[in-house]
XYZ file of C-alpha atoms in Angstrom:
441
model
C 114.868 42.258 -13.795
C 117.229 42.860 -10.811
C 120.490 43.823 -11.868
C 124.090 44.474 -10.306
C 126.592 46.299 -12.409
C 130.093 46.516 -10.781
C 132.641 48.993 -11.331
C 131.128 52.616 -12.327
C 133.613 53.562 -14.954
C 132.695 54.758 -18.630
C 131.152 50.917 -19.417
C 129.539 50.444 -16.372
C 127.897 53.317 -16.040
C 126.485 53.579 -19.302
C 125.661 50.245 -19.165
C 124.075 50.465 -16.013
C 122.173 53.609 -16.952
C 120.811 52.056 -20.082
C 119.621 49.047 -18.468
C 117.763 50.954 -15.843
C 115.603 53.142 -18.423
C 114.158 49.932 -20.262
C 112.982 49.380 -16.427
C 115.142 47.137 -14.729
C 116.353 47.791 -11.446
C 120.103 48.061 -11.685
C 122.149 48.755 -8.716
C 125.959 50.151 -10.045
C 128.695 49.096 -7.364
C 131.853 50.965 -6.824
C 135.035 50.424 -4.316
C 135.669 54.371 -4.676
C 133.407 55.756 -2.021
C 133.816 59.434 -3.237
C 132.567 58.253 -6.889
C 129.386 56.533 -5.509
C 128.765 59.637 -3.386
C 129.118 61.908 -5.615
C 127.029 59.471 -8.530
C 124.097 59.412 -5.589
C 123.853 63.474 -5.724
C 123.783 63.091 -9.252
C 127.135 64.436 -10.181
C 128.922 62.226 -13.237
C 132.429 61.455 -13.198
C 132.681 61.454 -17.022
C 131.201 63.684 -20.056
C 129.381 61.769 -22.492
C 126.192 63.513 -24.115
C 123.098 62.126 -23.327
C 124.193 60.244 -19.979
C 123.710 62.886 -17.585
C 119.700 63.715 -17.430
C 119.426 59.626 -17.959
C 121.360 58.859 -14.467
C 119.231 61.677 -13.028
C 115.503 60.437 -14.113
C 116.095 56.993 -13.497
C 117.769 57.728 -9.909
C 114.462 59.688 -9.390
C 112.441 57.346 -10.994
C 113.857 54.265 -8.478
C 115.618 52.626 -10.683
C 119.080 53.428 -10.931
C 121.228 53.067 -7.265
C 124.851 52.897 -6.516
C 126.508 52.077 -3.245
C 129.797 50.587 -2.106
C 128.559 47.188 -0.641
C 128.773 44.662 -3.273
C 127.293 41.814 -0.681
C 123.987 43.881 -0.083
C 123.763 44.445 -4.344
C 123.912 41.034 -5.362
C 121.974 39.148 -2.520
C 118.414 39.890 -4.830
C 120.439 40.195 -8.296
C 119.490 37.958 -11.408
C 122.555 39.146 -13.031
C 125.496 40.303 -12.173
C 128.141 42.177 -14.774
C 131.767 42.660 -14.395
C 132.655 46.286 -15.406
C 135.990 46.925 -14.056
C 138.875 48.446 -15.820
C 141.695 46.005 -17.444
C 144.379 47.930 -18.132
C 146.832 47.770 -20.064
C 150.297 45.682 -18.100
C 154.128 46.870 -18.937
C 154.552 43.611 -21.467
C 150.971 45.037 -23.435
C 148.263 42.294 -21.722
C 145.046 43.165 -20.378
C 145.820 43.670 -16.627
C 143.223 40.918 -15.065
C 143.487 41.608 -11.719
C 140.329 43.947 -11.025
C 137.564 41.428 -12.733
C 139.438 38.606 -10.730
C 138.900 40.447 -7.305
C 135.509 40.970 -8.388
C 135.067 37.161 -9.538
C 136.759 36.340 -5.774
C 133.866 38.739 -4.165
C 131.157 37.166 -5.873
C 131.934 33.711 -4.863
C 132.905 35.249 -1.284
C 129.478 36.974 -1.154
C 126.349 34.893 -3.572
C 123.475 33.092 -1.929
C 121.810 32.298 -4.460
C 122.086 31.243 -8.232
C 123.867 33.637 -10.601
C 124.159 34.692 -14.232
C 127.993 36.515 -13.969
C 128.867 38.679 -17.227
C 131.896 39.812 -18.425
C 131.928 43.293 -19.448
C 134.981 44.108 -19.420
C 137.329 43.902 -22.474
C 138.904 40.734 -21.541
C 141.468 38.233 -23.324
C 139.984 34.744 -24.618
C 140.286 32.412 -21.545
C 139.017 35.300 -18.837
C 135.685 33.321 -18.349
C 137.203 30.126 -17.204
C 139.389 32.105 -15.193
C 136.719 33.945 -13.617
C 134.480 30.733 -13.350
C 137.245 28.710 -11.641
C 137.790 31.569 -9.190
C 134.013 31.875 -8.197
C 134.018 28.495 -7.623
C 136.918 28.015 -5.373
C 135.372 30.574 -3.114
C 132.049 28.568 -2.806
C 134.183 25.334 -2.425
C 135.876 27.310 0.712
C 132.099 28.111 2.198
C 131.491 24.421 1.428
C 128.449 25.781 -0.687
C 126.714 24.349 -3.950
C 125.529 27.212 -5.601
C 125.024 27.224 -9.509
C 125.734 29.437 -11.493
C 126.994 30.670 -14.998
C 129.667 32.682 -16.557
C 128.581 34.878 -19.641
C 130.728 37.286 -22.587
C 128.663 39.817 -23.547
C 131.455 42.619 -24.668
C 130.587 45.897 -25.068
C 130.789 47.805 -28.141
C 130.043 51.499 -27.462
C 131.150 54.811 -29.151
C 132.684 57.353 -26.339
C 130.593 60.153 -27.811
C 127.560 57.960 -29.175
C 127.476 55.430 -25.955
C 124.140 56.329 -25.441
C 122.503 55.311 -29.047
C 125.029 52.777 -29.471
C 123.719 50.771 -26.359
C 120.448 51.464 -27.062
C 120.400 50.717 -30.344
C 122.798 48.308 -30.943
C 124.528 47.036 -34.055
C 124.414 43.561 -32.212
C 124.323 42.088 -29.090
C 127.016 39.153 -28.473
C 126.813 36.598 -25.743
C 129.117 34.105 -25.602
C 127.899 31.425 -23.160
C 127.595 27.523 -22.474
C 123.814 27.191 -21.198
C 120.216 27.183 -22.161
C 119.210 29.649 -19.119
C 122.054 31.792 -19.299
C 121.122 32.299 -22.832
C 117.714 32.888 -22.231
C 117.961 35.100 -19.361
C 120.737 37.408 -21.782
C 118.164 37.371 -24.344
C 115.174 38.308 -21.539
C 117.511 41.342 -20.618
C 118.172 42.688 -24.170
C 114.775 42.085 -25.984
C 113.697 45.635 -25.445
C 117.258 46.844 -27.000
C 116.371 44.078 -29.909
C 112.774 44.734 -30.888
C 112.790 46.178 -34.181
C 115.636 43.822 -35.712
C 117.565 40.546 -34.391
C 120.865 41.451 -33.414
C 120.719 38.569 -30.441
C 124.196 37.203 -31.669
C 124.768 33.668 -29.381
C 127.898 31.767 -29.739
C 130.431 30.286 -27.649
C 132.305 32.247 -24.613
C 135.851 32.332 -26.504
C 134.536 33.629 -29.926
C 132.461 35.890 -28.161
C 135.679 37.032 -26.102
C 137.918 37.221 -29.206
C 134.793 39.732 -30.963
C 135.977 42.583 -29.438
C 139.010 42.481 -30.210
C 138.563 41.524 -33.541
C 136.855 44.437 -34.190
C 139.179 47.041 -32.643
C 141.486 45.519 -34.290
C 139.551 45.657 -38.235
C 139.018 49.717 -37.629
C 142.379 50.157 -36.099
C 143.669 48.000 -39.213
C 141.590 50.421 -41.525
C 142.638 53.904 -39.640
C 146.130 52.649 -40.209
C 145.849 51.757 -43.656
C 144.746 54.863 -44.657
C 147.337 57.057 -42.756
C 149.954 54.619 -44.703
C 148.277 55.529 -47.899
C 147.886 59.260 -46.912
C 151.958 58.808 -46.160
C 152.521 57.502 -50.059
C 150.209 60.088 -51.510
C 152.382 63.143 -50.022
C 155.718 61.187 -51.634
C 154.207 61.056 -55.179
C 151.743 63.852 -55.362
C 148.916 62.470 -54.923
C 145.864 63.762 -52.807
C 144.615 61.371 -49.976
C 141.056 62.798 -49.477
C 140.514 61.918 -53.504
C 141.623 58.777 -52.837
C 139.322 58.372 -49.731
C 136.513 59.223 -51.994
C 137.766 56.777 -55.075
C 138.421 53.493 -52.346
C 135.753 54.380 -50.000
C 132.610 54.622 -52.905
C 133.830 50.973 -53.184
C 130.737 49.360 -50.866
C 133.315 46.699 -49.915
C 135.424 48.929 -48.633
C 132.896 52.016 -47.352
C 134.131 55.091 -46.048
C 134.048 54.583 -42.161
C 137.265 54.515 -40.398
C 139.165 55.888 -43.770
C 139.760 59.540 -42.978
C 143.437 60.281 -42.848
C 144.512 61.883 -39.015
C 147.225 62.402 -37.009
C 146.569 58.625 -35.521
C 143.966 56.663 -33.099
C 143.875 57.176 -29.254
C 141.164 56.712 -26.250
C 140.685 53.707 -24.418
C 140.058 50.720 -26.456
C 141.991 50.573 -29.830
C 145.564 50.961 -28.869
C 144.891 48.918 -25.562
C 143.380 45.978 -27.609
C 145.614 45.975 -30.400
C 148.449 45.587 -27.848
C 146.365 42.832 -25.920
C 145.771 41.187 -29.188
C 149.418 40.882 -30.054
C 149.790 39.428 -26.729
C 147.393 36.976 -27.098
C 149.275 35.994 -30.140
C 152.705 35.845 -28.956
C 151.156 33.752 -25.854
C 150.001 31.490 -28.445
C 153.486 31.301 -30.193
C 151.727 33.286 -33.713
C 153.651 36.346 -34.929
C 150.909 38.630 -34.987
C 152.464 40.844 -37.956
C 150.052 42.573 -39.132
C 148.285 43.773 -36.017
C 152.086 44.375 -35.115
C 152.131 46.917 -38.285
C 148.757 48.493 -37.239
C 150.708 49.712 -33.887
C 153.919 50.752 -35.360
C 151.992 53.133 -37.758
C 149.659 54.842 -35.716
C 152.390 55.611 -33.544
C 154.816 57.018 -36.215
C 151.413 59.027 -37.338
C 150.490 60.986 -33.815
C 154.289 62.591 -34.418
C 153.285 63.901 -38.210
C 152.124 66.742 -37.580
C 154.755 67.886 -35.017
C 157.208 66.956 -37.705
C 155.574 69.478 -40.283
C 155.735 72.580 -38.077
C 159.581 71.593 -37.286
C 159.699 71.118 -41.231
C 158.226 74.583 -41.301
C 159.586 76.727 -38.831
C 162.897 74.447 -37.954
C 164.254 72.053 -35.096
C 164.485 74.695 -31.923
C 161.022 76.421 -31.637
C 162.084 78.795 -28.720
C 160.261 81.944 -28.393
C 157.240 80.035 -31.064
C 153.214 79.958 -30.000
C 151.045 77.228 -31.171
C 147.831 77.570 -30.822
C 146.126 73.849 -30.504
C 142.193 73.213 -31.328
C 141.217 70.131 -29.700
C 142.788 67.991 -26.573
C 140.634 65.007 -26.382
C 141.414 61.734 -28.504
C 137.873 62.402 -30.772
C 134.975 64.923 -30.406
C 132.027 64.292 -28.020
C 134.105 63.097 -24.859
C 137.362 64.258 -22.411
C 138.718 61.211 -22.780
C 142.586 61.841 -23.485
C 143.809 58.680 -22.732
C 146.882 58.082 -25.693
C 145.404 61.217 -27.569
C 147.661 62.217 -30.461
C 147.111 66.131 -28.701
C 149.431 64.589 -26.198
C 152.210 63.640 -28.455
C 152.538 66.870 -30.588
C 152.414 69.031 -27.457
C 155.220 67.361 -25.806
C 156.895 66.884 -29.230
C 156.825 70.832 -29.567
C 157.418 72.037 -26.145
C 160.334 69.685 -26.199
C 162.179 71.386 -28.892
C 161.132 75.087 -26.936
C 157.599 75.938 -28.459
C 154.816 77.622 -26.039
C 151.575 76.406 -26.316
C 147.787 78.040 -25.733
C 145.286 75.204 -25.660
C 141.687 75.352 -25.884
C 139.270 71.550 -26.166
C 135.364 72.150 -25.442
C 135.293 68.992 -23.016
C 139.287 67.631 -22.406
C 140.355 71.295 -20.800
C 140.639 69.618 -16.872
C 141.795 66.209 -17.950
C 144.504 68.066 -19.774
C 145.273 70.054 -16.394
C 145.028 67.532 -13.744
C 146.104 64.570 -15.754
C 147.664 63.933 -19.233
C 149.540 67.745 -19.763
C 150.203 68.404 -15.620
C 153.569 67.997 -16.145
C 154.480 69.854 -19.556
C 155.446 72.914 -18.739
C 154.688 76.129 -21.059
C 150.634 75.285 -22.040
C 148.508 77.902 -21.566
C 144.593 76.858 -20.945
C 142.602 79.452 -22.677
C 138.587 79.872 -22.729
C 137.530 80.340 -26.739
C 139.136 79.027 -29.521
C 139.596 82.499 -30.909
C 141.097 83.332 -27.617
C 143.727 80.474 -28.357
C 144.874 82.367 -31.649
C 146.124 85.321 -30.159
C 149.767 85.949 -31.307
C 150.116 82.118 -31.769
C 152.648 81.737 -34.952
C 150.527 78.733 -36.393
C 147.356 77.271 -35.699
C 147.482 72.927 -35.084
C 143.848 71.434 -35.506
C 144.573 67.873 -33.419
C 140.409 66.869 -32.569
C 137.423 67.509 -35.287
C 134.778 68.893 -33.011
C 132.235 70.513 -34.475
C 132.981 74.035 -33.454
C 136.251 74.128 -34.870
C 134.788 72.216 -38.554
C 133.669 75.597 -40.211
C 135.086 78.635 -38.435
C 135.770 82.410 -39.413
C 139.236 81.959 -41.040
C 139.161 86.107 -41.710
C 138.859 86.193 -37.476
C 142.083 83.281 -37.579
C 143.982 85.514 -39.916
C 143.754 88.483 -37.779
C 145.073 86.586 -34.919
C 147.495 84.830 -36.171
C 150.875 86.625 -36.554
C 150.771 84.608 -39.544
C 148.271 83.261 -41.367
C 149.569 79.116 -40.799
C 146.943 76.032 -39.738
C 148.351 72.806 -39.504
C 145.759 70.404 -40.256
C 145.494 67.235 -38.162
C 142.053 66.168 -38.977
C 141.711 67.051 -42.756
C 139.157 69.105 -41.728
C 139.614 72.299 -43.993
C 140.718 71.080 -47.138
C 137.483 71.576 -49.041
C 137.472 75.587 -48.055
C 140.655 76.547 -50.266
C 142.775 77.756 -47.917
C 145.821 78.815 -49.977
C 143.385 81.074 -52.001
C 142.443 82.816 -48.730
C 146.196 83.605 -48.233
C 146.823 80.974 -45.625
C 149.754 78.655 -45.651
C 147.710 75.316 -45.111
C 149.562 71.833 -44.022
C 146.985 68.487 -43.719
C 148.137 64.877 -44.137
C 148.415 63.450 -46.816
C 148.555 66.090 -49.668
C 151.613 68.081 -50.220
């Protein structure tokens, strides 16, 4: 099939990408002419394992393109998806005005019948919205051209995109004809084959699935840092109770590991959205409201437990911090917790040597450019070096088992503070460390 995938962000791309190695032709569409350049040579704006050497064979291959003129992409396109960013407005609502452009440059530019997708996280309503703009274009060319508006919202992993789109849990299309749905369920049968996860419903549910979703494992993240905030009151352990809720199969153990809190792109964007949505509809969205107001308190925990530990002004104090990026396998930083405890702890006069595998230039050029007194270091051993306490904020896998006799010889002293839970199955206290984690005393 002949596909055109606009906007070349972390969705689009991979979506894009995907789509192009089950054999379509799939032309990616950008406004940002140094992005599209640079995705033509083969260089990839973001880090996410697997993506690289599968834009790279299927640009070689003659299936993959990406170019700047949206007219030229669609005039020969079966289907054409809306990947744009919606981000998040100053009251909390998805910011609409990128898909809408895109929805006015369709209906500027089609010649010939359409199946339009929504890609994009977007609030329940954003396909009539898109519809009725595409069609006031065509009314202004005084042209009759059918066509359809789809859902089909994305449910990918930063750090498992790849598997996750192409092997999907499901596939959900929202839409309102016969050949729309058939032509969805033409594109995804490869993705499908070895179980049905063709989900069809209608274009509002399908819109309000996403967000339902972020919002359950935001709801469960939440939950658990809550309970992981009771256990350290009364003495309890929160990894035993993990183990005790989670070998409950109606509860499971995904999404129940107590943290210093949930960032990246989608949870705290759609739980705000989905409050929105509520409040819009005049429904006091409490719990979701809850779900926020915890993982907010949560990204400061850890910050509070080395002020708890070494007092309110940290002047002439070195942290060393493991881990920048909101989860392992990506740079994406966007609302990481590492953000919060750094400018927590520089605020009250702490210096700060950070090391992250992937996050190291997003930190730089982005989300830390303007906290002064971080120190960008190469290793994570390097990151130790006469740092009074070591803060684990992101679980990659390099920092999961390392050489704590190499930490305490850095250290001045022998201190980890313990955002991920991460060490407290290697004894630490019987090592001679002074160990802090959530949850457990």
């Amino acid at each position: 099939m002949n596909i055109t995938v606009i906007g070349t962000g972390y969705v689009g791309l991979v979506s894009g990408t995907c789509f192009s190695e089950m054999g379509n032709k799939v032309t990616c569409v950008d406004i940002d002419v140094q992005k599209i350049q640079h995705l033509q040579q083969g260089i990839i704006p973001i880090y996410e394992p697997g993506l690289e050497p599968m834009v790279l064979k299927n640009i070689k291959k003659g299936n993959l393109f990406f170019t700047t003129d949206l007219k030229i992409a669609i005039k020969d396109t079966e289907i054409v998806f809306i990947a744009v960013g919606t981000p998040m407005g100053d009251d909390g609502s998805a910011d609409l005005q990128y898909v809408l452009a895109v929805a006015k440059a369709i209906g500027e530019n089609m010649q010939k019948s359409l199946v339009v997708v929504d890609k994009s996280t977007v609030p329940v309503g954003t396909a009539d919205k898109v519809k009725a703009t595409i069609q006031k274009e065509l009314d202004k060319r005084k042209e009759v051209i059918p066509f359809d508006v789809v859902s089909n919202p994305e449910f990918l992993k930063e750090g498992a995109a790849i598997n996750d789109f192409m092997k999907p849990d499901r596939v959900i299309i929202g839409a309102e004809t016969a050949t729309a749905i058939e032509k969805m369920k033409q594109l995804y049968a490869p993705f499908c084959m070895s179980h049905d996860r063709f989900i069809v419903m209608d274009i509002r549910s399908a819109e309000m699935t996403k967000y339902a979703a972020n919002a359950m494992l935001a709801t469960k993240i939440s939950f658990m840092n809550e309970i992981a905030n009771i256990c350290e009151k009364v003495g309890a352990d929160a990894n035993m109770v993990r183990i005790g809720i989670g070998s409950d199969e109606r509860i499971g153990y995904n999404f129940i590991y107590p943290g210093c809190g949930y960032g990246g792109s989608c949870f705290p964007k759609d739980v705000k959205a989905l409050q929105k949505i509520a409040q819009e509809h005049q429904y006091d969205a409490k719990l979701i409201s809850s779900v926020e107001e915890v993982n907010n308190a949560q990204k400061l925990v850890i910050a509070q437990k080395v002020v708890q530990r070494f007092g309110k002004n940290l002047s002439g104090k070195t942290f060393a911090v493991w881990g920048l990026a909101f989860k392992p396998g990506t740079d994406d930083m966007r609302e990481a917790p590492a953000i919060y405890v750094i400018e927590e702890l520089v605020k009250k006069g702490a210096s700060i040597q950070a090391y992250d595998p992937k996050a190291m230039d997003e930190a730089k050029n982005y989300y830390l450019k303007n906290i002064a007194n971080v120190n960008y270091v190469t290793s994570k051993y390097q990151a130790l070096e006469n740092a009074d306490a070591l803060v684990l904020l992101t679980e990659w896998k390099e920092f999961r088992s390392p050489d704590f006799t190499e930490i305490k010889k850095l250290l001045k002293k022998p201190i980890i503070f313990d955002g991920r839970n991460q060490y407290n199955a290697f004894n630490l206290e019987a090592k001679g460390f002074e160990y802090y984690q959530i949850g457990k005393k």
